[in-house]
Tab-separated table of C-alpha atoms in Angstrom:
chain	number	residue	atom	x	y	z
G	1	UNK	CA	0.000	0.000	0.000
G	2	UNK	CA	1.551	3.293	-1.143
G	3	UNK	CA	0.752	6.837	0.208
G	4	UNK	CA	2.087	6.532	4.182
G	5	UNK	CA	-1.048	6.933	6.750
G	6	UNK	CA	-3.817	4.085	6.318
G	7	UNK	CA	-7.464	4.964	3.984
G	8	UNK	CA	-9.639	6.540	5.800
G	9	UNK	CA	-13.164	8.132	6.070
G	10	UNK	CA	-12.011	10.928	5.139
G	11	UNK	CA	-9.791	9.786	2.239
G	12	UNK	CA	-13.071	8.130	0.609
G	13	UNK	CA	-15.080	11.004	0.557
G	14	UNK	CA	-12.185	13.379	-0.467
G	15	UNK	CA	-11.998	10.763	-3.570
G	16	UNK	CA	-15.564	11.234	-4.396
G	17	UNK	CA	-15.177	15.316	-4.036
G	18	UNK	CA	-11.832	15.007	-5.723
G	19	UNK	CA	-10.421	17.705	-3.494
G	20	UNK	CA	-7.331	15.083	-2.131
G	21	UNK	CA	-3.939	15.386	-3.326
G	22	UNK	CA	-2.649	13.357	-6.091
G	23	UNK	CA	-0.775	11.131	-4.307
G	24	UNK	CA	-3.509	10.510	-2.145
G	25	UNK	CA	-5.526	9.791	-5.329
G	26	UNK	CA	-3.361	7.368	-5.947
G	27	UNK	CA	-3.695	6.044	-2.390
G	28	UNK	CA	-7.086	5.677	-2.611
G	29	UNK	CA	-7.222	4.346	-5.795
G	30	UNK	CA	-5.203	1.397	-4.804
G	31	UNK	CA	-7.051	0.616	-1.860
G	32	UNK	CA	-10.541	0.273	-3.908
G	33	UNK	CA	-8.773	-1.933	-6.324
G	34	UNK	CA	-7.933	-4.016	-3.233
G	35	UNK	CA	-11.341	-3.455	-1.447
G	36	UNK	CA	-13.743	-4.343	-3.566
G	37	UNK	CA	-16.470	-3.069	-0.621
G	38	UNK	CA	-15.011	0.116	-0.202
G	39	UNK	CA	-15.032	-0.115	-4.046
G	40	UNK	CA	-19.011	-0.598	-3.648
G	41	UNK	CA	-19.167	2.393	-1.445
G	42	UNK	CA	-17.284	5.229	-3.101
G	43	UNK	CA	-19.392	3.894	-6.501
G	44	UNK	CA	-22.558	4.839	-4.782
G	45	UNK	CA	-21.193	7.929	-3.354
G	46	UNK	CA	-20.577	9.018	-6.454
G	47	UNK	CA	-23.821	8.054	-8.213
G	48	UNK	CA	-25.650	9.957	-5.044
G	49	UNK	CA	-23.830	12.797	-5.507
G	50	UNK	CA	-24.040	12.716	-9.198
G	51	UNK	CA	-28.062	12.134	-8.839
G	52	UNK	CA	-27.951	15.405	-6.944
G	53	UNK	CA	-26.240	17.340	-8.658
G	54	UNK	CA	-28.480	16.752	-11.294
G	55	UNK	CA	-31.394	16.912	-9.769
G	56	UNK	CA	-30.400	20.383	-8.771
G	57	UNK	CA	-29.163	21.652	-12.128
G	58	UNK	CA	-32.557	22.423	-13.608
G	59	UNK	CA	-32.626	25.025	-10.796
G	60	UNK	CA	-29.261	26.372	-11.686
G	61	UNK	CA	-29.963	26.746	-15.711
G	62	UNK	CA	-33.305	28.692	-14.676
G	63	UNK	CA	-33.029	32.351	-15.816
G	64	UNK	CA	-32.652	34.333	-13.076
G	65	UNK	CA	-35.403	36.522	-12.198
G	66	UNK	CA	-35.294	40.455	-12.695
G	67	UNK	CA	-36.057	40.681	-8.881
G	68	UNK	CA	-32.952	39.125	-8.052
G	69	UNK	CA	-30.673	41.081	-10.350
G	70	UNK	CA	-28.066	43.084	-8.533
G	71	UNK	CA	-29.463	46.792	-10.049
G	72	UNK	CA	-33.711	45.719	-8.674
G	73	UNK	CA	-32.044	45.188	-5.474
G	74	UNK	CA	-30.127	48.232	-5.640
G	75	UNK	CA	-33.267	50.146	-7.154
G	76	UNK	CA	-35.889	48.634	-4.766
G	77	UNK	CA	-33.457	49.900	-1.474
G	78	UNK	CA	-33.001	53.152	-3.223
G	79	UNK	CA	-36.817	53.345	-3.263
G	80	UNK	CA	-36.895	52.308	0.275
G	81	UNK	CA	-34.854	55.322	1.676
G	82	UNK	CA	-36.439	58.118	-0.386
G	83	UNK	CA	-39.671	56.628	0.785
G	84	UNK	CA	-38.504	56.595	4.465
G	85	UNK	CA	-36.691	59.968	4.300
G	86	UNK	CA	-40.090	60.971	2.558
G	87	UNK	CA	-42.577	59.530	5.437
G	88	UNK	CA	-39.683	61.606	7.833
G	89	UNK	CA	-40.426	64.635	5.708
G	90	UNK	CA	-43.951	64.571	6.094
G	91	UNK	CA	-43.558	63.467	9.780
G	92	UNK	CA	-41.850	66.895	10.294
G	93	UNK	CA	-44.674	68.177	8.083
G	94	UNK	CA	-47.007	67.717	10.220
G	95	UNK	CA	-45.327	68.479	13.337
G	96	UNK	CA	-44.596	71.802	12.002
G	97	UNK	CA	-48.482	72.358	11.250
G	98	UNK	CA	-49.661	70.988	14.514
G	99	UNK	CA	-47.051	73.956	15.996
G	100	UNK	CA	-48.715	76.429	13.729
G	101	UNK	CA	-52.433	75.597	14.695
G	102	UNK	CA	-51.064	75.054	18.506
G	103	UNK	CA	-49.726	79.354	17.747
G	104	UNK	CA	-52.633	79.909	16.677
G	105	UNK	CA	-55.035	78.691	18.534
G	106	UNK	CA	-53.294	80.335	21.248
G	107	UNK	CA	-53.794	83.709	19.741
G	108	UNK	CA	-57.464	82.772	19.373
G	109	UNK	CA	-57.724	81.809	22.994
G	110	UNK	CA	-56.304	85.035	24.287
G	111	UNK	CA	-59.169	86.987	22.451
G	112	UNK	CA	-62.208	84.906	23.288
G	113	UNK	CA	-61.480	82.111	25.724
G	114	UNK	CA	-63.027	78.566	25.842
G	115	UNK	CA	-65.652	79.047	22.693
G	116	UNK	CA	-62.795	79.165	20.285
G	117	UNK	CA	-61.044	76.278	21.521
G	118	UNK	CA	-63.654	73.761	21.071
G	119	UNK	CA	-64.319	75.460	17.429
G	120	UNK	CA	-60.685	75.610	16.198
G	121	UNK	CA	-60.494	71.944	16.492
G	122	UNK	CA	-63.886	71.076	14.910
G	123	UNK	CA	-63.002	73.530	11.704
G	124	UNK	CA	-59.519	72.204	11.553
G	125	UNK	CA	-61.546	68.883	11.036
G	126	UNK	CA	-63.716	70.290	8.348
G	127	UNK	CA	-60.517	71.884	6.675
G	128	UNK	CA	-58.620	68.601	6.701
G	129	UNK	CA	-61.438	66.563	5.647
G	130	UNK	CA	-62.606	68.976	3.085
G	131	UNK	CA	-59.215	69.206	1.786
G	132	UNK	CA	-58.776	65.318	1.242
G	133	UNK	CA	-62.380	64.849	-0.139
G	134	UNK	CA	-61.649	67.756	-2.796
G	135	UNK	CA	-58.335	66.299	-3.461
G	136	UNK	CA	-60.319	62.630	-4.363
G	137	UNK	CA	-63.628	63.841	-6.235
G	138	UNK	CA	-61.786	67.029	-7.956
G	139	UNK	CA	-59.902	64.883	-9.798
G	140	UNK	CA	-62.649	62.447	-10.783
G	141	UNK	CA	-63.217	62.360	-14.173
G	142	UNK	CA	-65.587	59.629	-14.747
G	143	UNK	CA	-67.791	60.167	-11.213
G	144	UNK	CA	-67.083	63.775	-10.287
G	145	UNK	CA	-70.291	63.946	-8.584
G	146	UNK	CA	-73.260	61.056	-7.595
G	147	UNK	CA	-76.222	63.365	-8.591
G	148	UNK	CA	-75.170	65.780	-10.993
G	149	UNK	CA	-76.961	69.242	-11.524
G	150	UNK	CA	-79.576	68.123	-14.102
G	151	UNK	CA	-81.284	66.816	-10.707
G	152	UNK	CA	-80.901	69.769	-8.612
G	153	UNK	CA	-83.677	69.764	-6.864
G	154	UNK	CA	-83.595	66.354	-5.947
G	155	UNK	CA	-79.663	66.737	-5.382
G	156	UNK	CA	-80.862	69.425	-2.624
G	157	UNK	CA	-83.277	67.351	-0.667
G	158	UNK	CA	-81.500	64.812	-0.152
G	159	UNK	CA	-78.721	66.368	0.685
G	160	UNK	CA	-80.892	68.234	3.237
G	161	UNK	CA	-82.311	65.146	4.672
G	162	UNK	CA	-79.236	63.476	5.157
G	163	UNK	CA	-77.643	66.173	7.344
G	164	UNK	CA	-80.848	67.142	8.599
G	165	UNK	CA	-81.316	70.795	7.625
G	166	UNK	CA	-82.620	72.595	4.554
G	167	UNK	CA	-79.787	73.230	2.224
G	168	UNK	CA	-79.015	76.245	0.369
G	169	UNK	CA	-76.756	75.212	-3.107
G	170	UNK	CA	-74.882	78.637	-3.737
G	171	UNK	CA	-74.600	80.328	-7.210
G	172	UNK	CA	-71.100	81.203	-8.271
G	173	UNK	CA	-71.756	81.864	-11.654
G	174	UNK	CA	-70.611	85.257	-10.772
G	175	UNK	CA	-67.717	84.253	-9.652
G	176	UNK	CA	-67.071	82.241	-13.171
G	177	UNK	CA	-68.551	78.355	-11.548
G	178	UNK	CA	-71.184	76.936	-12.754
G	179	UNK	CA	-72.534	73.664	-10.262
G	180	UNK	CA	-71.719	70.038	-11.506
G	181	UNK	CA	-73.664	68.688	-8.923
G	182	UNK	CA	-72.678	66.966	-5.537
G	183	UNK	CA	-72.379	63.614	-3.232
G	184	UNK	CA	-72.762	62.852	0.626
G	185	UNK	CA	-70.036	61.729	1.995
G	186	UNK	CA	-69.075	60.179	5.429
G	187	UNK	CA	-67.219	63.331	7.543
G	188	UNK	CA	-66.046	62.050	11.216
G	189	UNK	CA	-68.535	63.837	13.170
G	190	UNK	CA	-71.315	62.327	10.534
G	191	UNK	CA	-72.656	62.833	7.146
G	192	UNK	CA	-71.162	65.682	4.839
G	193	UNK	CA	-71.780	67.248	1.193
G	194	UNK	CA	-70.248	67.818	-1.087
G	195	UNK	CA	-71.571	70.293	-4.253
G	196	UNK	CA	-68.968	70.917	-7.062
G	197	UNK	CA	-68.746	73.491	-9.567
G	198	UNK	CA	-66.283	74.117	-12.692
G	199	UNK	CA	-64.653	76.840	-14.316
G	200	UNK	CA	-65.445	75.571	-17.479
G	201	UNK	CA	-61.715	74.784	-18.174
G	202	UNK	CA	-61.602	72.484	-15.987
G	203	UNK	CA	-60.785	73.762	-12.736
G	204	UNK	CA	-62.735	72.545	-10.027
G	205	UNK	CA	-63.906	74.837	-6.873
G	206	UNK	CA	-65.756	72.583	-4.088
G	207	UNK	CA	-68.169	73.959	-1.198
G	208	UNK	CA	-67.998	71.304	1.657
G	209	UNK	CA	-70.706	71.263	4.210
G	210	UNK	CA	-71.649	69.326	7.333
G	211	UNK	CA	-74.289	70.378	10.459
G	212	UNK	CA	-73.167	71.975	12.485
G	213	UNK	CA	-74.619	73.932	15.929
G	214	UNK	CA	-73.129	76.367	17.473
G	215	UNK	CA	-72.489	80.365	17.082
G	216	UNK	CA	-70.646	82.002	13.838
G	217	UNK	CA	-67.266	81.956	13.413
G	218	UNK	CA	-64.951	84.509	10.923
G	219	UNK	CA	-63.574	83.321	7.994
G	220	UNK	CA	-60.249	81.146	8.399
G	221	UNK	CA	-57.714	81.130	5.718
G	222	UNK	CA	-56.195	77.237	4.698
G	223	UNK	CA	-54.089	76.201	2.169
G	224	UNK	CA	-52.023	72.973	1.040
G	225	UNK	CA	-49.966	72.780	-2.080
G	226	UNK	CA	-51.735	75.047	-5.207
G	227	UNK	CA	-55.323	74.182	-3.276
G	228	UNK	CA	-56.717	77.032	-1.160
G	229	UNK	CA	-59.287	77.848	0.590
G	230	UNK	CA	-61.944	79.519	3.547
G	231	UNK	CA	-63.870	77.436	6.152
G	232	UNK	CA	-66.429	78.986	8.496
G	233	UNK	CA	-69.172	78.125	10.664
G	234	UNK	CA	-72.424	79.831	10.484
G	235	UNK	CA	-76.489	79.366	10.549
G	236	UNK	CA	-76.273	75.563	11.417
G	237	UNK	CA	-73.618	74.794	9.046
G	238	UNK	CA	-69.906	73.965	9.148
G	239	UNK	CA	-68.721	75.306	5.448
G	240	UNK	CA	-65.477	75.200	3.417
G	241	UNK	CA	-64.608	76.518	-0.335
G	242	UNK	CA	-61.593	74.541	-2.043
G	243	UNK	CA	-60.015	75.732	-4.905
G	244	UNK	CA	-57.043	75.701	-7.017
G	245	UNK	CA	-57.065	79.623	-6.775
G	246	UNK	CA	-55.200	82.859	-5.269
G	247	UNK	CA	-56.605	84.283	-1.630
G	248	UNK	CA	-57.986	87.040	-3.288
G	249	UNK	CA	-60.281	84.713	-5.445
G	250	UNK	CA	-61.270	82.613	-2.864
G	251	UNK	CA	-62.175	85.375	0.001
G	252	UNK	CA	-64.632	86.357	-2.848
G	253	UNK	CA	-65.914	83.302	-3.338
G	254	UNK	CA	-66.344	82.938	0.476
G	255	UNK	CA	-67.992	86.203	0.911
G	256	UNK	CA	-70.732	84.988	-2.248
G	257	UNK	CA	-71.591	81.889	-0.118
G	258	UNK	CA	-71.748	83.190	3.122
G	259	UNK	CA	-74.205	86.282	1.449
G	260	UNK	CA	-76.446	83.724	-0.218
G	261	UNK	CA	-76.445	81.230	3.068
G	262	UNK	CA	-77.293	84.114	5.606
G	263	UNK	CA	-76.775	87.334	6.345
G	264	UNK	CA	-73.796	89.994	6.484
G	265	UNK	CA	-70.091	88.976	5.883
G	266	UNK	CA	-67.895	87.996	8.942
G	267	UNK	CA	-64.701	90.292	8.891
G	268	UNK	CA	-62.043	88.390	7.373
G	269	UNK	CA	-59.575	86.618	10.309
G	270	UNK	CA	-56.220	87.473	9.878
B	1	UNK	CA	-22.097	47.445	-14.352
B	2	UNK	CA	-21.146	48.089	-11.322
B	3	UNK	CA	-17.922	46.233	-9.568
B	4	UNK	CA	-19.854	45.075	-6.853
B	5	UNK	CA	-22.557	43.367	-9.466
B	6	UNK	CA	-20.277	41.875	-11.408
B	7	UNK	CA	-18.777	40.370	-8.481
B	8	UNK	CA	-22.019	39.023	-7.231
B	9	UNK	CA	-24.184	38.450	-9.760
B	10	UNK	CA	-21.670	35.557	-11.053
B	11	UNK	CA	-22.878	33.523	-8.301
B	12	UNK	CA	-26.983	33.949	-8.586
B	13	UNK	CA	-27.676	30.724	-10.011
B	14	UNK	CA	-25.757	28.819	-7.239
B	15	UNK	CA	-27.334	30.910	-4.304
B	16	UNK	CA	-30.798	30.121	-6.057
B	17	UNK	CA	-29.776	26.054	-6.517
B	18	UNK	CA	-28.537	25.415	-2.654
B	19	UNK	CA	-31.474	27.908	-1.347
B	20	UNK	CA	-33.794	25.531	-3.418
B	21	UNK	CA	-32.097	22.684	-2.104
B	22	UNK	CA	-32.999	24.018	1.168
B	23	UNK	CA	-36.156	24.607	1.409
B	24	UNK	CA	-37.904	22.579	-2.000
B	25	UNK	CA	-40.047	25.507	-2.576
B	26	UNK	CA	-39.412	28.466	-5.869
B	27	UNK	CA	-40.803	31.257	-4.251
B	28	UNK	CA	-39.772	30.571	-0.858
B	29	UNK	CA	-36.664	30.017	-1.697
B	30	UNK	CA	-36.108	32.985	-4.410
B	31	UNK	CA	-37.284	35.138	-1.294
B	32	UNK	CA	-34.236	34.059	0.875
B	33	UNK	CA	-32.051	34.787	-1.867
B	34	UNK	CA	-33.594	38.008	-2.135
B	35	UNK	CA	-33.240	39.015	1.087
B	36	UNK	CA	-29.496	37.705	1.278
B	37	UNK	CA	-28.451	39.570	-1.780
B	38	UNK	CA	-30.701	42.657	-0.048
B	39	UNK	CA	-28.311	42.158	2.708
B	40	UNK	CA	-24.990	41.845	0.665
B	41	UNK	CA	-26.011	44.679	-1.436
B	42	UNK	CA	-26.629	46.549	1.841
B	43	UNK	CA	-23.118	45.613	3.656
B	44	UNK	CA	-20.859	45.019	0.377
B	45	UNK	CA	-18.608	47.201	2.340
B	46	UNK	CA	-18.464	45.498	5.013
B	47	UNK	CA	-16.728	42.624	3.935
B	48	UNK	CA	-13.636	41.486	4.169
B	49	UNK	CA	-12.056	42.620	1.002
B	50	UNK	CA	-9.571	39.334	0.786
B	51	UNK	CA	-12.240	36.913	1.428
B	52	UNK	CA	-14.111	35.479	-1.917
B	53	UNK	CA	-17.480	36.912	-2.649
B	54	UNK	CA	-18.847	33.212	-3.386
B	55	UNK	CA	-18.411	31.965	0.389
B	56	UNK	CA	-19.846	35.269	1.907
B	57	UNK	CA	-22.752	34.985	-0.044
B	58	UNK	CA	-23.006	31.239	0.684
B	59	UNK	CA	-22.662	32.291	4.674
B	60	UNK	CA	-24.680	35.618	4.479
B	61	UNK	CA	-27.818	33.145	2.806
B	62	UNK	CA	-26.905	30.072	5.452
B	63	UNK	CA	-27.330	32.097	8.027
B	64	UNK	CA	-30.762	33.732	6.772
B	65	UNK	CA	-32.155	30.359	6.454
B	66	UNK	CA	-31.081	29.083	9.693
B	67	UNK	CA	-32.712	32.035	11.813
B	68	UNK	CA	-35.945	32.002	8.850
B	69	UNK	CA	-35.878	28.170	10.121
B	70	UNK	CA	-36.000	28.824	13.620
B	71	UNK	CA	-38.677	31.007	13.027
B	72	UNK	CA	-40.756	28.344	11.074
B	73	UNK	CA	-39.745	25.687	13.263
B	74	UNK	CA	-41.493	27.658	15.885
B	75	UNK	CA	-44.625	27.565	13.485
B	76	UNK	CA	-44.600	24.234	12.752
B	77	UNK	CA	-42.982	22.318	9.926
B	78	UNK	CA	-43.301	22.975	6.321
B	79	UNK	CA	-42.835	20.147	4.121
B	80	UNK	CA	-44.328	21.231	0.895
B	81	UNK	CA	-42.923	17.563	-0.776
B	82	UNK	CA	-45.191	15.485	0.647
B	83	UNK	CA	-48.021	17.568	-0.603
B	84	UNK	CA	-47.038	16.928	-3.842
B	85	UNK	CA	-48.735	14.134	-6.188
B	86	UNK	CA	-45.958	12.124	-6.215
B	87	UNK	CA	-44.656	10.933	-9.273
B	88	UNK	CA	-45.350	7.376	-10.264
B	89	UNK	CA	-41.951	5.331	-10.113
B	90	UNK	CA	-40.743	2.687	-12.570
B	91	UNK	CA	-41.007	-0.218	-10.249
B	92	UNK	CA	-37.966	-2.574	-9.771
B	93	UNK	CA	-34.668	-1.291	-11.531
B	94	UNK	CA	-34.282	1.774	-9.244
B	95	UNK	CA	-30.890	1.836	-8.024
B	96	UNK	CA	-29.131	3.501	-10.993
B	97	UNK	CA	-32.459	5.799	-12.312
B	98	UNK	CA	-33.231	7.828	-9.155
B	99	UNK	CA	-35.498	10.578	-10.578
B	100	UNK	CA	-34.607	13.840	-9.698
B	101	UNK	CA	-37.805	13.825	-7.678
B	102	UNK	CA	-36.729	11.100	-5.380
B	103	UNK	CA	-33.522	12.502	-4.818
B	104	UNK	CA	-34.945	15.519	-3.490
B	105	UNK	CA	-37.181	13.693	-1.012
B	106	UNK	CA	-34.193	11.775	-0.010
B	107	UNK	CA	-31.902	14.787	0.909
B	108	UNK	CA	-35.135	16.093	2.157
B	109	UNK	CA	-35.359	13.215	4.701
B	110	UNK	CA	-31.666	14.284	6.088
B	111	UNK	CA	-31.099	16.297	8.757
B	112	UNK	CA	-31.220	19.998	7.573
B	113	UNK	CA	-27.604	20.447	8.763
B	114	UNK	CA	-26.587	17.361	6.811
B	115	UNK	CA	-28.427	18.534	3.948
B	116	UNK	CA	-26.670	21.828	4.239
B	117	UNK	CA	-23.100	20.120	4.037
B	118	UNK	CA	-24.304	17.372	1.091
B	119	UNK	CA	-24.814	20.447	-1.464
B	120	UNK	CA	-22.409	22.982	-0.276
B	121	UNK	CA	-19.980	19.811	-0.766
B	122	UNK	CA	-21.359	18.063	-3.105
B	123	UNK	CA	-22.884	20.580	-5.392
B	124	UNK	CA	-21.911	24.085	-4.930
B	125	UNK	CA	-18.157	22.456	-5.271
B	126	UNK	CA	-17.187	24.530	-2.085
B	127	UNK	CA	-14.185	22.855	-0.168
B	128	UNK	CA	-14.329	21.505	2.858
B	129	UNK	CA	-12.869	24.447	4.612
B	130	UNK	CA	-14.752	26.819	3.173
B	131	UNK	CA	-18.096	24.714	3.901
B	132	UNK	CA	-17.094	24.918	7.716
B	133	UNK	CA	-16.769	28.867	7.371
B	134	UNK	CA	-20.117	29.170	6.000
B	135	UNK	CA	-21.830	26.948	8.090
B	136	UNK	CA	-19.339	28.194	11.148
B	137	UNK	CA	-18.139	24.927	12.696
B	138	UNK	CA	-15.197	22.973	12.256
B	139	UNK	CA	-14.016	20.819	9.135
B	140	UNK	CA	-14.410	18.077	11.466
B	141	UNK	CA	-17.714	18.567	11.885
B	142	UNK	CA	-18.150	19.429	8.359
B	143	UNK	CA	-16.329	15.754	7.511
B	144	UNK	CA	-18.554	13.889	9.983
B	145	UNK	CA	-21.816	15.278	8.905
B	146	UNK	CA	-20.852	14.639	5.027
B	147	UNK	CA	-20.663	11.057	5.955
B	148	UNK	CA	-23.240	10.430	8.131
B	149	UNK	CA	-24.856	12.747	5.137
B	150	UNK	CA	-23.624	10.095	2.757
B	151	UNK	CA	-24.437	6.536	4.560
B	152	UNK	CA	-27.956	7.270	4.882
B	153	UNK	CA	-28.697	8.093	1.668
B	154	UNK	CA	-27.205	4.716	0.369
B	155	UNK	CA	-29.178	3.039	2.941
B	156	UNK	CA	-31.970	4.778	1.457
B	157	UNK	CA	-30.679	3.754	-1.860
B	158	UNK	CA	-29.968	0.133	-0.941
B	159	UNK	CA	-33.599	-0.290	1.269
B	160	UNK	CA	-35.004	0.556	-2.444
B	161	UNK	CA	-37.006	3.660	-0.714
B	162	UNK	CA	-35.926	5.999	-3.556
B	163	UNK	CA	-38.801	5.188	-5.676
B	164	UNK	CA	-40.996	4.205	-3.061
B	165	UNK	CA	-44.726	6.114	-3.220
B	166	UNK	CA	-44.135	6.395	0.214
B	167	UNK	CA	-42.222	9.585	1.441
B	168	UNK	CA	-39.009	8.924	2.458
B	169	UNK	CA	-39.157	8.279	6.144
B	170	UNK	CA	-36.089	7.602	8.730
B	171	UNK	CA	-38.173	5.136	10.879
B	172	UNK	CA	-37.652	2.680	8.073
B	173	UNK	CA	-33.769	2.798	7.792
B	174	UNK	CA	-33.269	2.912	11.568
């Protein structure tokens, strides 16, 4: 027997993985020759190994899939942190306006105490909710409204039933809108309507209502992006006017609604 | 290209093969490699820049599936194999046409860390030193567990279980 230390475990499966040294090859070699059990097992190691290796190779021939290229990986974690440094963007968005309406509901609570409290919360509602509902039906193209104006009349009793008050649909045809219609929509403190109007070229103006009790408040001011608006609370009513418009444009709007809803203007808030 | 994806994406098809090896399952196992090249992508320069890219990807995806195990173990088993129809066998003349099918639900029967040495061995071609770096234990270890790995499946080949319609059970070679 040639090769020095005696065949061993080890030896035989080093044979079958051909990772031993060629003398030990040799070794080994000799040894089966002279073994013809050994001989026995090293044939079926390699036949296992040689069944799996098959078995397997349909797996490695597969194309790989685009997800598991190197650049998706690279673009999907990209993705990942502008999306996370965008969610901490908006995070500190928000912070920043719950400072501002902390300021200024502050100021309003120096100049008339606990009334304006409770209300500056309730019309921040309206704003917010007015704000997202404009943002969804304005850009409807399809559904812009679920009774459109060619039913007005039914469009403002039901509307009136479902928040429980007689409605009054404003005319802004003066101020260049002429009504689409409007839907009822759920608000958080109940139902809410909707009524949309249009410029004619497109650009979409919404008056958001939802019952409200309570005294008159002046006109506040909100704006997100290139949408603007007023909200205000009078005569039973909680009211906001979206638009994609200047403040000038809107206050004028504002005014028209509140004139045609109830009496004289409110002075403007700051 | 960039360096580090040619470096990596050489080696793809291998991670896919011993992650399907692993767990018998496409998806499954296409969403380990995922998240292992995720994590290489992600730590790329964090490795050792001596060491070959081939066994810290093999070590950066055994490690993923053993903690993903532990979690599943914890849920109970998956053995999508045995859902399977199984295929019908030849009867008889078995011992030199195992179907690739049979194989599978052989090195399926193995312990998993058996399994793991069998392909990273047998297979992926790693040696048997760099086998014990990716699975993190000695060569000894690695040596002992390749033929323990080894003498059950030729019992299994011998008992004439590899085309059995039964799955592949170890109460029958014990």
């Amino acid at each position: 027997m040639k090769g020095g230390m005696p065949i061993g475990d080890d030896d035989l499966h080093g044979y079958v993985d051909k990772c031993l040294s060629p003398e030990r090859m040799a070794a080994v070699e000799a040894y089966i020759a002279a073994h013809p059990d050994a001989a026995v097992r090293i044939r079926q190691y390699q036949e296992q190994r040689q069944a799996l290796r098959s078995a397997l190779q349909l797996k490695y021939d597969e194309p790989v899939p685009v997800r598991l290229r190197v650049a998706s990986i690279q673009t999907e974690q990209r993705r990942w942190w502008r999306q996370t440094l965008g969610r901490v963007a908006v995070s500190g968005l928000w912070l920043l306006i719950g400072a501002a309406g902390g300021w200024f509901a502050n100021e309003g609570l120096a100049a008339r105490p606990s009334a304006r409290v409770a209300s500056a919360t309730v019309e921040d509602g309206i704003a917010r909710e007015a704000l997202v509902a404009h943002r969804v039906f304005a850009a409807e193209v399809r559904h812009p409204v679920e009774v459109d104006v060619s039913q007005e009349k039914h469009l403002i009793e039901w509307l009136s039933k479902r928040l429980g008050r007689p409605l009054h649909v404003p005319n802004l045809s003066a101020q260049g809108y002429q009504l689409m219609g409007g839907r009822l929509l759920p608000a958080s403190a109940g139902p809410a309507a909707q009524l949309m109007y249009d410029d004619g070229t497109g650009r979409r103006l919404t008056v958001y209502l939802t019952a409200e009790d309570g005294g008159e408040t002046s006109f506040r001011y909100v704006r997100d992006g290139e949408l603007g608006g007023f909200h205000w609370r009078d005569a039973g009513f909680s009211y906001a006017v979206l638009a994609q418009a200047d403040r000038r444009e809107l206050l004028a709007t504002a005014e028209a609604i509140y004139r045609q809803t109830a009496g004289p203007a409110p002075v403007p808030a700051r | 290209m960039s360096e580090m994806a040619a470096l990596i994406e050489p080696h793809i098809p291998a991670l896919r093969r011993y992650a399907f090896a692993l767990i018998r399952e496409d998806a499954s196992a296409d969403d380990l490699v995922q998240d292992c090249l995720e994590r290489a992508v992600s730590r790329w320069h964090l490795r050792r820049n001596d060491g070959d890219v081939r066994s810290w990807l093999f070590t950066i995806l055994h490690n993923l599936f053993v903690s993903q195990r532990r979690q599943t173990l914890r849920r109970g088993p998956h053995r999508p194999l045995e859902d399977v129809d199984h295929e019908t066998g030849v009867p008889g003349a078995q011992e030199h046409a195992i179907t690739h099918r049979d194989m599978l639900r052989a090195l399926a029967s193995l312990p998993e860390e058996q399994q793991s040495v069998l392909v990273l061995i047998g297979v992926e071609d790693l040696s048997y030193t760099e086998a014990a770096r990716v699975v993190g234990v000695p060569v000894g270890t690695i040596m002992s567990r390749l033929s323990r790995a080894r003498d059950r499946l030729r019992g299994l080949m011998n008992g004439g279980l590899m085309n059995s319609e039964e799955p592949v059970t170890l109460r029958r070679i014990k």
